Structure formats: C-alpha cells, structure tokens
Coordinates of C-alpha atoms and ligand atoms in Angstrom, one line a residue:
X225 CA 51.5 115.1 46.1
X226 CA 48.9 117.9 46.1
X227 CA 49.1 121.7 46.0
X228 CA 50.2 123.7 49.0
X229 CA 47.5 125.7 50.6
X230 CA 49.1 129.0 51.4
X231 CA 48.9 130.5 54.8
X232 CA 47.1 133.7 55.3
X233 CA 49.0 136.8 56.5
X234 CA 47.1 136.4 59.8
X235 CA 48.3 132.8 60.1
X236 CA 51.8 133.9 59.3
X237 CA 51.8 136.4 62.2
X238 CA 50.6 133.8 64.6
X239 CA 53.2 131.3 63.4
X240 CA 54.6 129.0 66.0
X241 CA 56.6 126.9 63.6
X242 CA 58.8 127.9 60.7
X243 CA 60.1 125.5 58.1
X244 CA 63.8 125.1 58.6
X245 CA 63.7 126.7 62.1
X246 CA 66.2 125.6 64.6
X247 CA 64.8 122.6 66.5
X248 CA 63.6 123.6 69.9
X249 CA 66.3 123.0 72.5
X250 CA 63.6 122.4 75.0
X251 CA 62.2 118.9 75.6
X252 CA 58.6 118.0 75.6
X253 CA 58.8 117.9 79.4
X254 CA 60.3 121.4 79.6
X255 CA 57.6 122.8 77.3
X256 CA 54.8 121.0 79.1
X257 CA 56.0 122.3 82.5
X258 CA 55.6 125.9 81.2
X259 CA 51.8 125.2 80.8
X260 CA 50.9 123.4 84.0
X261 CA 51.2 124.1 87.7
X262 CA 52.2 120.8 89.4
X263 CA 51.8 120.0 93.1
X264 CA 54.5 120.7 95.5
X265 CA 57.4 118.2 95.8
X266 CA 57.3 117.3 92.2
X267 CA 53.9 115.6 92.4
X268 CA 51.5 116.0 89.4
X269 CA 47.9 115.0 89.0
X270 CA 46.0 115.2 85.8
X271 CA 42.6 115.8 87.5
X272 CA 44.1 118.6 89.5
X273 CA 45.6 120.3 86.4
X274 CA 42.4 119.9 84.5
X275 CA 40.0 121.6 87.0
X276 CA 41.2 122.4 90.6
X277 CA 44.2 124.4 89.5
X278 CA 42.0 126.8 87.5
X279 CA 39.7 127.3 90.5
X280 CA 42.8 128.0 92.7
X281 CA 44.0 130.5 90.2
X282 CA 40.7 132.4 90.3
X283 CA 39.0 131.0 87.2
X284 CA 36.3 129.0 89.0
X285 CA 33.5 131.0 87.3
X286 CA 34.7 130.4 83.8
X287 CA 32.6 127.9 81.7
X288 CA 34.4 124.6 81.4
X289 CA 31.8 122.5 79.6
X290 CA 28.6 123.1 77.7
X291 CA 26.6 120.0 77.6
X292 CA 24.1 119.6 74.7
X293 CA 21.6 116.8 75.3
X294 CA 20.1 114.6 72.7
X295 CA 16.7 116.3 73.2
X296 CA 18.1 119.8 72.7
X297 CA 18.7 121.0 76.2
X298 CA 21.9 123.0 76.9
X299 CA 23.6 123.0 80.3
X300 CA 26.7 124.9 81.4
X301 CA 29.3 123.8 83.9
X302 CA 31.9 126.1 85.3
X303 CA 35.4 125.0 86.3
X304 CA 34.1 125.4 89.9
X305 CA 31.2 123.1 89.2
X306 CA 33.4 120.4 87.6
X307 CA 35.8 120.7 90.5
X308 CA 33.1 120.2 93.0
X309 CA 31.4 117.3 91.1
X310 CA 34.7 115.5 90.6
X311 CA 35.6 116.0 94.3
X312 CA 32.3 114.5 95.3
X313 CA 33.0 111.5 93.0
X314 CA 36.5 111.1 94.4
X315 CA 35.0 111.0 97.9
X316 CA 32.5 108.3 96.9
X317 CA 35.4 106.2 95.6
X318 CA 37.4 106.7 98.8
X319 CA 34.4 106.1 101.0
X320 CA 34.0 102.7 99.3
X321 CA 37.4 101.9 100.7
X322 CA 39.2 102.1 97.3
X323 CA 42.8 103.0 97.3
X324 CA 45.2 104.8 94.9
X325 CA 45.7 102.7 91.8
X326 CA 42.2 101.1 91.9
X327 CA 40.8 100.5 88.4
X328 CA 37.7 102.5 87.5
X329 CA 35.9 101.8 84.3
X330 CA 33.2 103.9 82.6
X331 CA 30.6 102.7 80.2
X332 CA 28.2 105.5 79.7
X333 CA 27.3 108.1 77.1
X334 CA 28.7 111.6 76.9
X335 CA 26.9 113.1 79.9
X336 CA 28.1 115.2 82.9
X337 CA 28.5 112.2 85.2
X338 CA 31.0 110.7 82.8
X339 CA 33.2 113.8 83.0
X340 CA 32.8 114.2 86.7
X341 CA 33.6 110.6 87.3
X342 CA 36.6 110.7 85.0
X343 CA 38.1 113.7 86.6
X344 CA 37.2 112.4 90.1
X345 CA 38.9 109.1 89.4
X346 CA 42.1 110.9 88.4
X347 CA 42.0 113.3 91.4
X348 CA 41.7 110.2 93.6
X349 CA 44.8 108.8 92.1
X350 CA 42.9 105.9 90.7
X351 CA 43.2 104.5 87.2
X352 CA 40.6 105.5 84.6
X353 CA 39.4 103.5 81.6
X354 CA 36.5 104.9 79.6
X355 CA 34.8 102.4 77.3
X356 CA 32.3 103.1 74.5
X357 CA 28.7 102.8 75.8
X358 CA 27.8 101.4 72.4
X359 CA 30.0 98.3 72.9
X360 CA 28.1 95.1 73.2
X361 CA 28.5 92.8 76.3
X362 CA 31.4 90.9 74.9
X363 CA 33.7 93.8 74.2
X364 CA 32.8 95.3 77.6
X365 CA 33.6 92.0 79.3
X366 CA 36.9 91.3 77.7
X367 CA 38.2 94.8 78.4
X368 CA 37.1 94.8 82.0
X369 CA 38.6 91.3 82.4
X370 CA 41.9 92.3 80.9
X371 CA 41.9 95.6 82.9
X372 CA 40.8 93.9 86.2
X373 CA 38.0 96.5 86.7
X374 CA 37.1 97.1 90.3
X375 CA 34.5 99.9 89.7
X376 CA 32.2 100.5 86.8
X377 CA 30.2 103.6 86.3
X378 CA 27.3 103.0 83.9
X379 CA 23.5 103.6 83.4
X380 CA 20.6 101.5 84.6
X381 CA 19.7 100.5 81.1
X382 CA 23.2 99.6 80.1
X383 CA 23.6 97.6 83.3
X384 CA 20.4 95.6 82.7
X385 CA 21.1 95.0 79.0
X386 CA 24.8 94.5 78.9
X387 CA 26.5 94.2 82.3
X388 CA 24.1 91.9 84.4
X389 CA 24.6 89.1 81.9
X390 CA 28.4 89.1 82.1
X391 CA 28.8 89.9 85.9
X392 CA 29.6 86.3 86.8
X393 CA 32.6 86.5 84.5
X394 CA 34.0 89.6 86.3
X395 CA 35.1 88.5 89.8
X396 CA 37.2 91.7 90.3
X397 CA 34.3 94.0 89.8
X398 CA 33.2 95.1 93.3
X399 CA 31.3 98.3 92.8
X400 CA 28.8 99.4 90.1
X401 CA 27.6 102.9 90.2
X402 CA 24.6 103.8 88.0
X403 CA 23.6 107.3 87.0
X404 CA 20.3 108.5 88.5
X405 CA 18.3 108.1 91.7
X406 CA 17.5 104.5 91.7
X407 CA 19.7 101.5 91.2
X408 CA 19.2 97.8 90.4
X409 CA 20.0 95.4 93.2
X410 CA 23.7 95.2 93.9
X411 CA 24.4 98.7 92.4
X412 CA 24.7 102.1 93.9
X413 CA 22.7 105.1 92.7
X414 CA 25.1 107.8 91.7
X415 CA 22.5 110.7 92.2
X416 CA 22.1 110.4 96.0
X417 CA 25.8 109.4 96.4
X418 CA 26.9 112.6 94.7
X419 CA 24.5 114.7 96.7
X420 CA 25.7 113.2 100.0
X421 CA 29.4 113.1 99.4
X422 CA 31.6 116.0 100.6
X423 CA 32.5 118.6 98.1
X424 CA 35.9 119.0 99.6
X425 CA 38.7 116.8 98.2
X426 CA 42.3 117.4 97.9
X427 CA 43.8 115.8 94.8
X428 CA 46.0 112.8 95.6
X429 CA 49.7 113.7 95.3
X430 CA 50.4 111.2 92.5
X431 CA 54.0 111.0 91.2
X432 CA 54.8 111.6 87.5
X433 CA 55.1 107.8 86.9
X434 CA 51.9 106.8 88.7
X435 CA 49.4 105.1 86.3
X436 CA 46.5 107.3 85.4
X437 CA 44.8 105.8 82.4
X438 CA 44.4 102.6 80.5
X439 CA 43.2 103.0 77.0
X440 CA 42.4 100.3 74.6
X441 CA 43.5 100.6 71.0
X442 CA 40.9 100.7 68.3
X443 CA 41.4 97.1 67.2
X444 CA 41.8 98.0 63.6
X445 CA 44.6 95.6 63.0
X446 CA 43.8 92.9 65.5
X447 CA 43.0 92.3 69.1
X448 CA 42.9 95.6 71.0
X449 CA 45.8 96.4 73.4
X450 CA 45.5 98.1 76.7
X451 CA 48.0 101.0 76.7
X452 CA 48.9 102.3 80.2
X453 CA 49.5 106.0 80.6
X454 CA 50.8 107.9 83.7
X455 CA 50.1 111.2 85.3
X456 CA 53.0 113.2 83.8
X457 CA 51.2 112.6 80.4
X458 CA 49.3 115.8 81.2
X459 CA 52.5 117.8 80.4
X460 CA 52.1 116.6 76.8
X461 CA 48.3 117.0 76.8
X462 CA 48.9 120.7 77.7
X463 CA 51.6 121.2 75.2
X464 CA 50.0 119.4 72.2
X465 CA 46.7 121.1 72.8
X466 CA 48.4 124.5 72.7
X467 CA 50.6 123.8 69.7
X468 CA 48.6 121.4 67.5
X469 CA 45.1 122.5 68.3
X470 CA 45.7 126.1 69.0
X471 CA 43.8 125.9 72.3
X472 CA 43.8 129.2 74.3
X473 CA 42.1 130.0 77.6
X474 CA 38.5 131.0 77.0
X475 CA 38.3 129.5 73.4
X476 CA 35.2 127.5 72.5
X477 CA 36.4 124.1 71.4
X478 CA 34.6 121.0 70.2
X479 CA 36.2 117.6 70.0
X480 CA 33.6 115.3 68.4
X481 CA 35.2 112.0 69.7
X482 CA 33.8 109.9 72.4
X483 CA 36.0 109.3 75.5
X484 CA 35.8 105.5 74.7
X485 CA 38.4 106.3 72.0
X486 CA 41.7 107.9 73.3
X487 CA 41.0 111.0 71.3
X488 CA 37.9 111.7 73.3
X489 CA 39.9 111.5 76.6
X490 CA 43.2 113.1 75.7
X491 CA 41.5 115.9 73.6
X492 CA 37.9 115.6 74.7
X493 CA 38.6 115.9 78.4
X494 CA 42.2 116.5 79.6
X495 CA 43.9 118.8 77.0
X496 CA 41.0 121.2 76.6
X497 CA 40.5 121.6 80.4
X498 CA 44.2 121.9 81.2
X499 CA 44.3 124.6 78.6
X500 CA 41.2 126.2 80.2
X501 CA 39.0 126.3 77.2
X502 CA 35.2 126.1 77.1
X503 CA 34.5 122.7 75.7
X504 CA 31.4 121.5 73.9
X505 CA 30.1 118.0 74.8
X506 CA 27.4 116.7 72.5
X507 CA 25.5 113.7 73.8
X508 CA 24.1 112.8 70.4
X509 CA 25.6 110.8 67.6
X510 CA 26.8 112.2 64.3
X511 CA 24.0 114.2 62.5
X512 CA 25.3 116.6 59.9
X513 CA 22.7 119.4 60.3
X514 CA 23.0 119.2 64.1
X515 CA 26.7 119.4 63.9
X516 CA 26.7 122.4 61.6
X517 CA 24.1 124.0 63.8
X518 CA 26.3 123.5 66.9
X519 CA 29.3 125.1 65.2
X520 CA 27.2 128.1 64.2
X521 CA 25.2 128.6 67.5
X522 CA 28.0 127.9 69.9
X523 CA 30.5 129.9 67.8
X524 CA 33.0 127.0 67.9
X525 CA 36.5 128.4 67.4
X526 CA 38.5 125.1 67.3
X527 CA 37.0 122.0 65.9
X528 CA 38.6 118.5 66.2
X529 CA 37.1 115.7 64.3
X530 CA 37.9 112.7 62.1
X531 CA 38.2 111.8 58.4
X532 CA 35.1 109.6 58.6
X533 CA 32.9 112.5 59.6
X534 CA 34.6 114.9 57.1
X535 CA 33.9 112.4 54.3
X536 CA 30.3 112.3 55.4
X537 CA 30.1 116.0 55.2
X538 CA 31.6 115.9 51.7
X539 CA 29.2 113.2 50.7
X540 CA 26.2 115.3 51.8
X541 CA 27.5 118.2 49.6
X542 CA 28.2 121.9 50.0
X543 CA 24.5 122.8 49.7
X544 CA 23.8 121.3 53.1
X545 CA 26.6 123.5 54.6
X546 CA 25.7 126.6 52.7
X547 CA 23.0 128.1 55.1
X548 CA 25.3 128.0 58.1
X549 CA 27.7 130.6 59.4
X550 CA 31.1 129.1 60.1
X551 CA 32.9 132.4 60.6
X552 CA 33.8 131.6 64.2
X553 CA 36.0 128.8 63.2
X554 CA 39.7 129.6 63.6
X555 CA 41.3 126.2 63.5
X556 CA 40.1 122.7 62.4
X557 CA 42.0 119.5 63.0
X558 CA 41.4 115.8 62.1
X559 CA 42.8 112.5 63.4
X560 CA 42.4 108.8 63.3
X561 CA 42.8 107.9 59.6
X562 CA 44.6 109.5 56.7
X563 CA 42.9 112.7 55.7
X564 CA 42.5 112.6 51.9
X565 CA 43.8 115.7 50.1
X566 CA 40.3 116.1 48.6
X567 CA 38.9 116.6 52.1
X568 CA 41.5 119.2 53.0
X569 CA 40.7 121.3 49.9
X570 CA 36.9 120.8 50.4
X571 CA 37.0 122.0 54.0
X572 CA 38.9 125.1 53.1
X573 CA 36.3 125.9 50.5
X574 CA 33.4 125.2 52.8
X575 CA 34.7 126.4 56.2
X576 CA 37.1 129.0 55.0
X577 CA 39.9 127.0 56.6
X578 CA 41.4 123.6 55.9
X579 CA 41.2 120.7 58.3
X580 CA 44.7 120.2 59.7
X581 CA 45.6 116.6 59.7
X582 CA 47.4 115.2 62.7
X583 CA 48.8 111.8 63.5
X584 CA 49.1 109.9 66.7
X585 CA 48.2 106.6 68.3
X586 CA 46.6 105.3 71.5
X587 CA 50.2 104.4 72.5
X588 CA 51.6 107.9 72.0
X589 CA 48.9 109.3 74.2
X590 CA 49.0 112.6 72.3
X591 CA 49.5 114.3 68.9
X592 CA 52.9 113.6 67.6
X593 CA 52.8 115.0 64.0
X594 CA 50.6 117.8 62.9
X595 CA 49.9 120.6 60.5
X596 CA 50.6 123.4 62.9
X597 CA 49.3 126.9 62.5
X598 CA 51.7 129.1 60.6
X599 CA 53.0 126.4 58.3
X600 CA 51.7 125.8 54.7
X601 CA 49.3 122.9 54.6
X602 CA 50.2 120.4 51.9
X603 CA 47.0 118.5 51.4
X604 CA 47.6 114.8 52.1
X605 CA 50.5 115.3 54.4
X606 CA 50.2 114.7 58.2
X607 CA 52.5 117.6 58.9
X608 CA 55.6 117.9 61.0
X609 CA 56.6 116.5 64.5
X610 CA 55.5 118.7 67.4
X611 CA 58.2 120.7 69.3
X612 CA 60.0 118.3 71.6
X613 CA 59.2 115.2 69.4
X614 CA 61.7 113.5 67.1
X615 CA 60.3 111.4 64.3
X616 CA 62.1 109.4 61.7
X617 CA 61.6 106.9 58.9
X618 CA 63.4 103.6 59.6
X619 CA 63.9 100.2 58.0
X620 CA 64.7 97.0 59.9
X621 CA 67.0 94.8 57.9
X622 CA 69.4 91.9 58.7
X623 CA 72.0 94.2 60.1
X624 CA 69.6 96.0 62.4
X625 CA 67.7 99.2 62.1
X626 CA 68.7 102.1 59.9
X627 CA 67.2 105.5 59.4
X628 CA 66.1 106.2 55.8
X629 CA 66.8 109.3 53.8
X630 CA 64.0 111.8 52.9
X631 CA 61.8 110.6 50.1
X632 CA 62.0 106.9 51.0
X633 CA 59.1 104.9 52.4
X634 CA 59.7 103.1 55.7
X635 CA 58.3 102.6 59.2
X636 CA 57.4 105.8 61.0
X637 CA 59.3 105.8 64.3
X638 CA 59.7 108.2 67.3
X639 CA 62.5 108.7 69.8
X640 CA 61.0 107.5 73.1
X641 CA 60.7 109.6 76.2
X642 CA 57.8 112.1 75.7
X643 CA 55.5 112.4 78.7
X644 CA 52.3 110.9 77.3
X645 CA 54.0 107.8 75.9
X646 CA 52.5 104.5 77.0
X647 CA 54.4 102.7 79.8
X648 CA 53.1 99.2 79.1
X649 CA 50.6 97.1 77.2
X650 CA 48.5 95.6 79.9
X651 CA 49.6 92.0 80.5
X652 CA 51.5 91.9 77.2
X653 CA 55.1 92.5 77.9
X654 CA 56.4 90.8 74.7
X655 CA 54.0 92.8 72.4
X656 CA 55.2 95.9 74.2
X657 CA 58.9 95.1 73.9
X658 CA 58.5 94.5 70.2
X659 CA 57.5 98.2 69.8
X660 CA 61.1 99.3 70.5
X661 CA 64.3 98.8 68.5
X662 CA 67.6 100.6 68.0
X663 CA 66.5 103.5 70.3
X664 CA 63.2 104.1 68.5
X665 CA 59.6 103.4 69.2
X666 CA 58.2 101.7 66.1
X667 CA 54.7 102.8 65.1
X668 CA 53.7 100.0 62.7
X669 CA 52.7 102.7 60.2
X670 CA 54.5 103.3 56.9
X671 CA 55.3 106.9 55.9
X672 CA 57.7 109.1 54.0
X673 CA 59.4 112.4 54.9
X674 CA 59.8 115.0 52.1
X675 CA 62.7 117.4 51.9
X676 CA 60.7 120.1 53.7
X677 CA 60.4 117.8 56.7
X678 CA 56.7 117.0 56.1
X679 CA 55.5 113.4 56.8
X680 CA 53.3 111.6 54.4
X681 CA 51.2 108.6 55.5
X682 CA 51.5 105.5 53.2
X683 CA 49.5 102.9 55.0
X684 CA 49.7 100.5 58.0
X685 CA 52.5 98.0 57.6
X686 CA 49.8 95.3 57.6
X687 CA 47.9 96.9 54.8
X688 CA 50.7 97.3 52.3
X689 CA 50.0 95.6 48.9
X690 CA 52.7 94.0 46.9
X691 CA 51.8 93.9 43.2
X692 CA 54.1 93.0 40.3
X693 CA 57.1 94.2 42.2
X694 CA 55.4 97.5 43.3
X695 CA 54.7 98.4 46.9
X696 CA 51.3 100.0 47.0
X697 CA 50.0 102.0 50.0
X698 CA 46.2 101.8 50.3
X699 CA 45.9 105.5 51.2
X700 CA 47.2 106.7 47.8
X701 CA 44.7 104.5 45.9
X702 CA 41.8 105.4 48.2
X703 CA 42.5 109.1 47.9
X704 CA 42.5 108.9 44.1
X705 CA 39.2 106.9 44.1
X706 CA 37.3 109.4 46.2
X707 CA 38.2 112.2 43.8
X708 CA 35.8 110.5 41.4
X709 CA 32.4 112.3 41.5
X710 CA 30.5 109.1 42.4
X711 CA 32.7 107.8 45.2
X712 CA 32.0 108.6 48.8
X713 CA 34.4 106.3 50.6
X714 CA 36.9 103.7 49.5
X715 CA 39.0 100.9 51.0
X716 CA 41.5 98.9 49.1
X717 CA 43.1 95.6 49.9
X718 CA 45.5 93.2 48.2
X719 CA 44.0 90.0 46.8
X720 CA 46.4 87.1 46.0
X721 CA 47.1 86.6 42.3
X722 CA 49.2 84.0 40.5
X723 CA 51.1 86.3 38.2
X724 CA 51.2 89.6 40.1
X725 CA 51.5 88.3 43.6
X726 CA 48.7 90.5 44.7
X727 CA 46.2 92.7 42.8
X728 CA 44.5 95.7 44.2
X729 CA 40.8 95.4 44.9
X730 CA 38.7 98.4 46.0
X731 CA 35.5 98.5 48.0
X732 CA 33.6 101.7 47.5
X733 CA 30.5 103.4 48.7
X734 CA 28.7 105.8 46.4
X735 CA 27.4 109.3 46.9
X736 CA 23.6 109.8 47.3
X737 CA 21.7 109.4 44.0
X738 CA 24.4 107.4 42.2
X739 CA 23.4 103.9 41.1
X740 CA 26.1 101.2 40.8
X741 CA 26.5 99.6 37.4
X742 CA 29.1 98.1 35.1
X743 CA 29.7 101.4 33.3
X744 CA 30.3 103.2 36.5
X745 CA 32.7 100.5 37.6
X746 CA 34.7 100.9 34.3
X747 CA 34.6 104.6 34.6
X748 CA 36.0 104.6 38.2
X749 CA 38.7 102.1 37.2
X750 CA 39.6 104.3 34.2
X751 CA 39.8 107.4 36.5
X752 CA 42.1 105.5 38.9
X753 CA 44.3 104.2 36.1
X754 CA 44.7 107.8 34.8
X755 CA 45.6 109.1 38.2
X756 CA 47.8 106.2 39.4
X757 CA 49.0 104.2 36.4
X758 CA 47.9 100.7 35.5
X759 CA 50.3 99.0 38.0
X760 CA 48.7 100.7 41.0
X761 CA 45.1 101.2 40.0
X762 CA 42.5 98.7 41.3
X763 CA 41.8 95.8 39.0
X764 CA 38.5 95.2 40.6
X765 CA 35.9 97.4 42.3
X766 CA 33.1 96.2 44.5
X767 CA 30.2 98.5 45.4
X768 CA 29.1 98.4 49.0
X769 CA 26.4 100.3 51.0
X770 CA 28.8 100.6 54.0
X771 CA 32.4 99.8 54.9
X772 CA 33.2 97.9 58.1
X773 CA 34.5 100.4 60.7
X774 CA 35.7 100.4 64.3
X775 CA 33.7 102.3 66.9
X776 CA 36.2 105.1 66.4
X777 CA 35.3 105.3 62.8
X778 CA 38.3 103.6 61.1
X779 CA 37.9 101.4 58.1
X780 CA 38.8 97.8 58.9
X781 CA 40.6 96.6 55.8
X782 CA 41.7 93.4 57.5
X783 CA 38.0 92.4 57.8
X784 CA 37.4 93.1 54.1
X785 CA 40.4 91.0 53.3
X786 CA 39.3 88.1 55.6
X787 CA 35.8 88.2 54.1
X788 CA 37.2 88.3 50.5
X789 CA 39.5 85.3 51.2
X790 CA 37.0 83.4 53.3
X791 CA 39.3 83.5 56.3
X792 CA 38.3 83.8 60.0
X793 CA 37.4 87.4 60.8
X794 CA 39.6 87.5 64.0
X795 CA 38.7 90.0 66.8
X796 CA 35.7 92.0 65.7
X797 CA 34.9 93.4 69.2
X798 CA 35.3 97.0 68.0
X799 CA 33.3 96.6 64.9
X800 CA 30.5 99.3 64.8
X801 CA 27.7 96.9 64.1
X802 CA 28.6 94.7 67.1
X803 CA 27.1 97.3 69.5
X804 CA 23.7 96.9 71.0
Ligands
ATP985 P1 45.0 98.7 66.7 O1 46.3 99.2 67.2 O2 44.2 98.0 67.8 O3 45.0 98.0 65.4 P2 44.4 101.4 65.9 O4 45.9 101.4 65.5 O5 43.5 101.9 64.8 O6 44.0 100.0 66.4 P3 44.4 103.8 67.4 O7 45.5 103.9 68.4 O8 43.1 104.4 67.7 O9 44.2 102.3 67.2 O10 44.9 104.5 66.0 C1 46.2 104.8 65.7 C2 46.4 104.5 64.2 O11 45.5 105.3 63.5 C3 47.7 104.9 63.7 O12 48.7 104.0 63.9 C4 47.4 105.1 62.2 O13 47.5 103.9 61.5 C5 46.0 105.7 62.2 N1 46.1 107.1 62.2 C6 45.9 108.0 63.1 N2 46.0 109.3 62.7 C7 46.3 109.2 61.4 C8 46.5 110.2 60.4 N3 46.5 111.5 60.6 N4 46.8 109.7 59.1 C9 46.9 108.4 58.9 N5 46.6 107.4 59.8 C10 46.4 107.8 61.0
MG986 MG1 47.5 100.6 66.4

C-alpha cells in the first residue's frame, strides 16, 4: 500500500486537517459562504465573485492572469482588466437580444478572449459551455446539438475548418463571434465588438439554483453526458480551492488543464479567481522543458496537473528536470486518473514536494477527496473527503444498498447536497436518476477506505476484471507495471478466457531508448508476478507506441478492449486523435 510520506514541520504548522479530528459541524455551504461575498437578497453570481467583487473590494490592480503565448509573449491582466473585458462581452450578448439562461458555447484555445467571454457569459446570467478547440467537427456538433447552443465563440480558422461544414445541422445556433478584427460572412468580429461595447455592466442577480455551466464528461466510459451546474457552485469552488489546492490571495497558481475539460473551468478559471490568485494561462500544448521553464520563471507556487503529464515527466527522466529551480513550489496537486504511487515519490524527489492526488468528477463540479496539506501523504491514496463532504463505500445488493466497513472494496458514494453538485444530465433524466440510491450519489468508481479514513482508488466499475474468482482493479496492476524500469505507461483490461473467466492483459508503452522484445516481455511479466502474485499479474503484455486517450488525457481502456475483442468502438468523439 506504499510508504507514508511524512509531513514536514512546516506542513504540520499549516495543517488544516488532522486525522481523527472532529468532523466539521459546518456544511460545505457554510464554509463556502465564509469565502465569497454574494449579492444582496441572497443572489449569487459566479462571474461577479470571480472578478467584480475583487475590484469592488479594492483589488482591481492585482494581476489576475498572466497569459503566455505560443510564440513566447507574456501579457498581464489585472482583476480590473478582466472585469472590464468580461463586462464588455456581457454587453455584447445582451445587445444581441440574448436573455438570462441563453446557451453560450466556446471553442477556442487558451487565450484572453476565452476567459473574458466565459466570465462575461456568467455575469450576464447565461449558461457557459467551453469545448476543446482541438475537437473535430463531429464532437463539436453533437455537443452543440445536445446543449442547444445559441452562441458560439470561436476563431476564424476553427470556424472555416470545423464549424461552417456543420452549421446546417445546428438550427439553434444564432450568433457566432470570432476572435479578431475581421469575420467570415454570417459571423461577428469580436475585436471591434469588444472595443465598441460599454465597459459598464452590473452582474445579473442570478439565484443560487440558476444554471451557470454545462460541462460534458470526458467520455472515458461511453457517450459523454452534459452535467448541469448552478451558480451556487461557486461556494464550493471557493472552498475546495482554499482547502485542497492551498490557494491564497496573491499566490501564483498554474492549472495546466484546458477549460474544455471541467478541471480547466472549475480550477482553471473560477476557483483561482474567486480565491484572488494570479493564475498562469499557457496557450501552448504540453512541452516538458517549456513547462519546467514556466514553473521556474513565473515562480509558480501551486501547480495543478494530471497523471498523464506527470508520467511524461517521469518518462523524460530526472536529468531533464535537474537544471530548473523549483523552489517556489509550495503545493502540487493532480487529478483525472489514479496517480501511481511511483509518481508521488518521484515528484517529491524532483520537486521537493509530492503531487497531492485528488479525486472528483465532472458531475461533482469540484474536488471531493484530496490529500490535504498537513496530512501524511500515503502514495497511491486519493486522500480524505474535504470538509463538508461525506463519502462512503457502498454495495448494492438484492436487499438494497448498504455501507461497507473499512477495508472492503465497493462503490465510492457521496452524500448529496454540496453546492457544486450537478443538477441534471442534459436531456437524460433516467441516466441521472440512476446516479442516486439509498440517500447516496453513486460515482461509478470502485474504492476502499482504510482505517485511517484514507480512500484508495481501485478502478472504474466498468473496468474491473474478474479472473479465477479474483476481482482485480486495473490501477493496482498498472501501478506495479510502471515500477519496471522499461515501462512508461500501462493500461490493463480483462480478456475472456475459458478457464479463468477473464485473464489480465496489459498494454504498455516503453521509456525512450528501450526496445520491445520477448525477453523484455518476460521480464516485465516476471516483475508483475513478483509484485502482485500469479493470479493478478498480466498473462499477456502488448507493446504499443501510444495508448488511446481522451482529450483530457485519460486512458480509454474500453477502446483497448473493444479493439482486442473486435467489437464496435462505441463513442470515440473524445479520442485525442479525432481532433483536427
Ligand atoms: P465519462 O463519465 O464520460 O466516462 P470520465 O468519467 O472520465 O468520463 P470525468 O468526469 O472527466 O469524466 O472524470 C471523472 C473520473 O475520472 C472519475 O470518475 C474517476 O474514474 C477518474 N478520476 C478522477 N480523479 C481521479 C483520481 N484522483 N484517481 C482515480 N481516478 C480518478
Ligand atoms: Mg464519469
């Protein structure tokens, strides 16, 4: 189960969580309200909390965002700048005759217009959906169709390549705004619109339950679902940023996720701004030396990334990291996939601090379980529920649902009612209703809680392998595989077998300079057998150059399985290589 990484005395002093401490009597709502302002009469607006509030409280001059362009330019935006830009955008929407609740989609890269438009949409009380600019026309079309998009903010080039061909299928889409000074026929140029629009806009007095965001899930297990979130979610964005990411006013913070994935919106826009940090926005894609350079140059204090990126860092080796100064880093966190224990230990060695794993979903809107500052990190564990969150391990049997004792594997479940929880799956009431039973929200993930109250991820319910009477979680096997010197990434699936029911098959990518061959295959299998025992270790290993991943960087095991069994691949709209 991995060694415990001991906290430093400094961490201990800053502890905000103690094992065995009394559960906070405050709800997530209470705790969130301590961190936001709200509008009079109980109204609350995410866009207002993110920018206008800070300006009203005298922090308009503080840097809100540092934008790093692909070409190496660096531009700063103060809270005042973002407030004005988002007000102008909100005025554009209102001048177009759009009303509260209108659906505004974004398909553009990480550039200032995206952030201004996102915040302006929220301030205008309209509903925001950011999509990955790298999506191909089909994933863009299906999401805009399901979400009944009325407005799209995009670029000229994306419009020409991806939107124009699908326009005829999108009858609800009335307005297309393109970044820059000239626009194709039928579109509005955002440049002059922003210059002409008034800089004065009073945030719409949205109620706590008014819809604010629709976010599509990553599509790892099947067709993506559109999760609807409301304005009071900001209470939890504020709280979780403070507790799970250690965000403090004035900190330099970098979330590497794109807003097309919920992480890039909840923790790449809303939470950092509500907590009044200075956030880094990098327009470019993953590039290791660039990333290390950004952490060093910008003196990033809190860094939020994902296991796929961390595994790429490990794959490149410590030599690449050695020349950089990471002493500014105070807190590192990771989300999206299980964080292998190996990666936690590696990052502590290289950055001086471990990546703190945390767990949540598009549906939960915010971080639910995390390795909080002040607690010992057990590499491989997702941590503990945030203050105000109740998590349990449950099993659904013939006589209903029961909570399992510590140490047993079951479905990870949460007591509903935290502010950023989804309020619906768009147009999918039955699928939504199925998420709830016996007073719990059911996550679809399998996990175990140890006697210290730490949660351990086992695998998605869909990915569980049943072999000769054993239940095998892919995460455990994958983590053992990547401990082998040659293995960079691993994904395991169950393949039907007459005697065992299923056998474990692993797909692995190798570290640079390692050549695949039969001896290596045997050696990796031998290593896995030693670590896991013969019943759990993979019987077969296939070497690959890449593993199929979603746009948010998650390994798609279901696709490996479908390909292995010659079955239809199902929804592949989020597959990385499907972009243009
Ligand atoms: P879909 O629901 O469409 O199949 P998805 O579940 O990958 O896609 P997201 O909401 O982006 O969509 O991801 C949430 C899921 O990611 C979780 O349910 C869990 O399986 C996985 N996950 C997130 N964080 C962690 C973590 N720290 N450890 C293990 N798994 C994680
Ligand atoms: Mg999911």
